[in-house]
PDB file of C-alpha atoms in Angstrom:
ATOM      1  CA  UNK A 768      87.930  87.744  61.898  1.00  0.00           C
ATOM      2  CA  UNK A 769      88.689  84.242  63.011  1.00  0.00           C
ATOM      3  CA  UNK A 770      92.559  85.406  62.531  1.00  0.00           C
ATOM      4  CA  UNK A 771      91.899  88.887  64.431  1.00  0.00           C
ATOM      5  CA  UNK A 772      90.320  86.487  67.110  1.00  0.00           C
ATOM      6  CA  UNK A 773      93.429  83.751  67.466  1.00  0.00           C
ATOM      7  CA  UNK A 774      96.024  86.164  67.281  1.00  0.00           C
ATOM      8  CA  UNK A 775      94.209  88.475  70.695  1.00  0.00           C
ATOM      9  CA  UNK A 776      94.192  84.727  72.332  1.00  0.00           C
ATOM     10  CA  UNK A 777      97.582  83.975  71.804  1.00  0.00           C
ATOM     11  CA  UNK A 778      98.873  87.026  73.037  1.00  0.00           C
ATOM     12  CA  UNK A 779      96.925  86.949  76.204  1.00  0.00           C
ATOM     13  CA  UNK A 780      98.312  83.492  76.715  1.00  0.00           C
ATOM     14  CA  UNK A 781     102.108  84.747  76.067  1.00  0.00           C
ATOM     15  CA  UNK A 782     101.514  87.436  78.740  1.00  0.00           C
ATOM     16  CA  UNK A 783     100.061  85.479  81.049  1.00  0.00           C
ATOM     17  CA  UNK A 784     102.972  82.962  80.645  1.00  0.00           C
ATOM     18  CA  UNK A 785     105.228  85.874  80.746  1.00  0.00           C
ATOM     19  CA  UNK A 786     103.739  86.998  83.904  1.00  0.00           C
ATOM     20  CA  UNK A 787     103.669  84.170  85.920  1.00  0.00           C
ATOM     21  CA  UNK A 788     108.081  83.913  84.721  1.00  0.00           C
ATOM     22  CA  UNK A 789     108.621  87.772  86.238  1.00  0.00           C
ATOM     23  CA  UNK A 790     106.592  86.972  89.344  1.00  0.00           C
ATOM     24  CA  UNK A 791     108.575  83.523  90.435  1.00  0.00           C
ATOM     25  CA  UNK A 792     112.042  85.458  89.395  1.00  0.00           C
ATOM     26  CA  UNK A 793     111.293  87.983  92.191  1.00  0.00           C
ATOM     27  CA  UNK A 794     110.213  85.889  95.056  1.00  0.00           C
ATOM     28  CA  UNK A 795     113.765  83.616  94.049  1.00  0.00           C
ATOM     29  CA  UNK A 796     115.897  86.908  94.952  1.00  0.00           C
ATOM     30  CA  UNK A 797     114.862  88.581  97.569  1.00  0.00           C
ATOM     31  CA  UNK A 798     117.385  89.126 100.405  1.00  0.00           C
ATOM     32  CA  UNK A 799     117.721  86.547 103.497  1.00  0.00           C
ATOM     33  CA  UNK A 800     117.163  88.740 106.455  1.00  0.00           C
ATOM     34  CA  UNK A 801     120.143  90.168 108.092  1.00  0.00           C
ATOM     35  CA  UNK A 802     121.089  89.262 111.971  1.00  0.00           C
ATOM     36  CA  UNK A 803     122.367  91.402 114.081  1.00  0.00           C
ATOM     37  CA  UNK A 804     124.310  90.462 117.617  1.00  0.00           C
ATOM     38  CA  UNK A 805     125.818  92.530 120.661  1.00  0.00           C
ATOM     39  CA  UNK A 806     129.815  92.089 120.397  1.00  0.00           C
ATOM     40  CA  UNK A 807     130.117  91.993 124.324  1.00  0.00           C
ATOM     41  CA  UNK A 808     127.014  89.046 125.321  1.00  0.00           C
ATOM     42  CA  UNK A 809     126.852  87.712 121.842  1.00  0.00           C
ATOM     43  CA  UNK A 810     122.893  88.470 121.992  1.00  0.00           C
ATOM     44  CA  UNK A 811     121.225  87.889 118.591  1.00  0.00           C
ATOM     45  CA  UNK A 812     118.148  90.448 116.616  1.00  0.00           C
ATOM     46  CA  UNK A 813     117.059  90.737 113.683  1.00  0.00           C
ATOM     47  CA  UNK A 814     116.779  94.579 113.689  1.00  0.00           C
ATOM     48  CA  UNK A 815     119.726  97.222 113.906  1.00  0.00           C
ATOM     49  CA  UNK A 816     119.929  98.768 117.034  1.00  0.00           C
ATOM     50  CA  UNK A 817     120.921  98.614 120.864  1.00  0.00           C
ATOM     51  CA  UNK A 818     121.264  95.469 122.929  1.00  0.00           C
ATOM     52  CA  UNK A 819     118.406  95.496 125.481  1.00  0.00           C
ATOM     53  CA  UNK A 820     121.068  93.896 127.925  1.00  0.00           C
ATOM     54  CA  UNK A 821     124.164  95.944 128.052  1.00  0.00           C
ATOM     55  CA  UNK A 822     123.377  98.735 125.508  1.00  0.00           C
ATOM     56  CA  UNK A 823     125.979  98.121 122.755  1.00  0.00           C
ATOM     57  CA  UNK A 824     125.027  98.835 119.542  1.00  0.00           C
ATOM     58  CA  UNK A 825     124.481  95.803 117.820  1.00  0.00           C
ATOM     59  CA  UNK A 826     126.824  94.561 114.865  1.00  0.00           C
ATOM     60  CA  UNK A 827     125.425  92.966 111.633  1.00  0.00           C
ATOM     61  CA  UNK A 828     126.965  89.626 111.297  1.00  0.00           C
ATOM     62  CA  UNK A 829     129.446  90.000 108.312  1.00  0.00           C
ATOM     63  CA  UNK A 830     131.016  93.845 109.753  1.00  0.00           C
ATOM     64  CA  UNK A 831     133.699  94.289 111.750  1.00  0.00           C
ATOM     65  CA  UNK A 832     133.996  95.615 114.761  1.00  0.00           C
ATOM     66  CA  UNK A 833     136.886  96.619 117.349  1.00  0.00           C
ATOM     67  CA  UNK A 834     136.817  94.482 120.437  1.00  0.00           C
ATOM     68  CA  UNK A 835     138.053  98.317 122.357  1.00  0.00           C
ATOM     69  CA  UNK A 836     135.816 100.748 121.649  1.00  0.00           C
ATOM     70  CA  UNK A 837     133.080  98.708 119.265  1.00  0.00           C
ATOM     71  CA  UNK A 838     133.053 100.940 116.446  1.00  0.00           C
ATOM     72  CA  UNK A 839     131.915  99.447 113.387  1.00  0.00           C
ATOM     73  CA  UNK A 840     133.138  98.739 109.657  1.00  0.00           C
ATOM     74  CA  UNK A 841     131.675  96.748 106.549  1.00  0.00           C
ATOM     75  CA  UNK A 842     135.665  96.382 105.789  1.00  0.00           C
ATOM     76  CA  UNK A 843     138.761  94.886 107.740  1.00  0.00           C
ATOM     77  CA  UNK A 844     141.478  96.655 109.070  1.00  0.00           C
ATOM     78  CA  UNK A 845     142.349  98.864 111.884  1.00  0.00           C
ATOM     79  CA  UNK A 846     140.264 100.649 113.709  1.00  0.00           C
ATOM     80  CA  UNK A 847     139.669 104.384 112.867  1.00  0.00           C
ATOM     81  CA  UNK A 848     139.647 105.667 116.621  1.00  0.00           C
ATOM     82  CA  UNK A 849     141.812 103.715 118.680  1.00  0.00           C
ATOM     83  CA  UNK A 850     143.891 101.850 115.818  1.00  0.00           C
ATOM     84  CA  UNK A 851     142.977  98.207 117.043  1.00  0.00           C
ATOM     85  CA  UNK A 852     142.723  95.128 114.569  1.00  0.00           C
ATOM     86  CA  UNK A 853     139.026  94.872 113.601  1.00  0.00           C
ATOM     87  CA  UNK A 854     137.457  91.123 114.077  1.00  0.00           C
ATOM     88  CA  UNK A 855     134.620  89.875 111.864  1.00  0.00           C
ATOM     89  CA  UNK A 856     131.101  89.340 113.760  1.00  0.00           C
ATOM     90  CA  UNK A 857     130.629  85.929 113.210  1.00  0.00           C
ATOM     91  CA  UNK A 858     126.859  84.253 113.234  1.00  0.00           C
ATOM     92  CA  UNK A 859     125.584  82.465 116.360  1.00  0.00           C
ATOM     93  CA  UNK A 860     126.591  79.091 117.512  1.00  0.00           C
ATOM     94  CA  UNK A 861     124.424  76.566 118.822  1.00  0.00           C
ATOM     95  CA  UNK A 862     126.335  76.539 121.735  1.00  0.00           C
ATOM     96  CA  UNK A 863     126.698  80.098 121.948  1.00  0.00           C
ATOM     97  CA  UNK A 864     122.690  80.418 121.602  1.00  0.00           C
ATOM     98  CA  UNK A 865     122.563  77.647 124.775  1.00  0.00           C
ATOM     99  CA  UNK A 866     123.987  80.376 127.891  1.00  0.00           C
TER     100      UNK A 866
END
């Protein structure tokens, strides 16, 4: 009995221990949250959408984008509608973020 009784108590403790592993793994790799900015006033969100200054659809920092017609890419290259290098949406300077 006093065996039966050890053994449920050390397997409690191992998934307790086990738990608390699983639960500090997760919180360590969730994503950073992506940024988004307009390729014409360099505006900044954190959400995909339209700027609410000039109505460009905003670019997610890491994508390309052509500087012509703002159509966007997740890879480099030409552009697929007017044939225009593609530039790389950069993240916001400090001086930038200052106009």
């Amino acid at each position: 009995m006093k065996t039966l009784f050890a053994a449920i108590i050390f397997c409690s403790l191992s998934l307790g221990a086990f738990a608390q592993q699983a639960s500090t793994q997760k919180a360590s790799t969730t994503k950073a949250a992506a940024s988004y900015r307009c390729p014409v006033c360099g505006y900044t969100g954190s959400k995909a959408g339209d700027c609410p200054k000039d109505k460009t659809a905003l670019v997610k920092v890491g994508d390309y984008y052509c500087p012509e017609c703002y159509m966007t890419s997740s890879k480099a290259g030409k552009c697929s509608m007017c044939g225009v290098d593609m530039k790389k949406m950069e993240p916001a300077t400090a001086a930038a973020t200052k106009k």
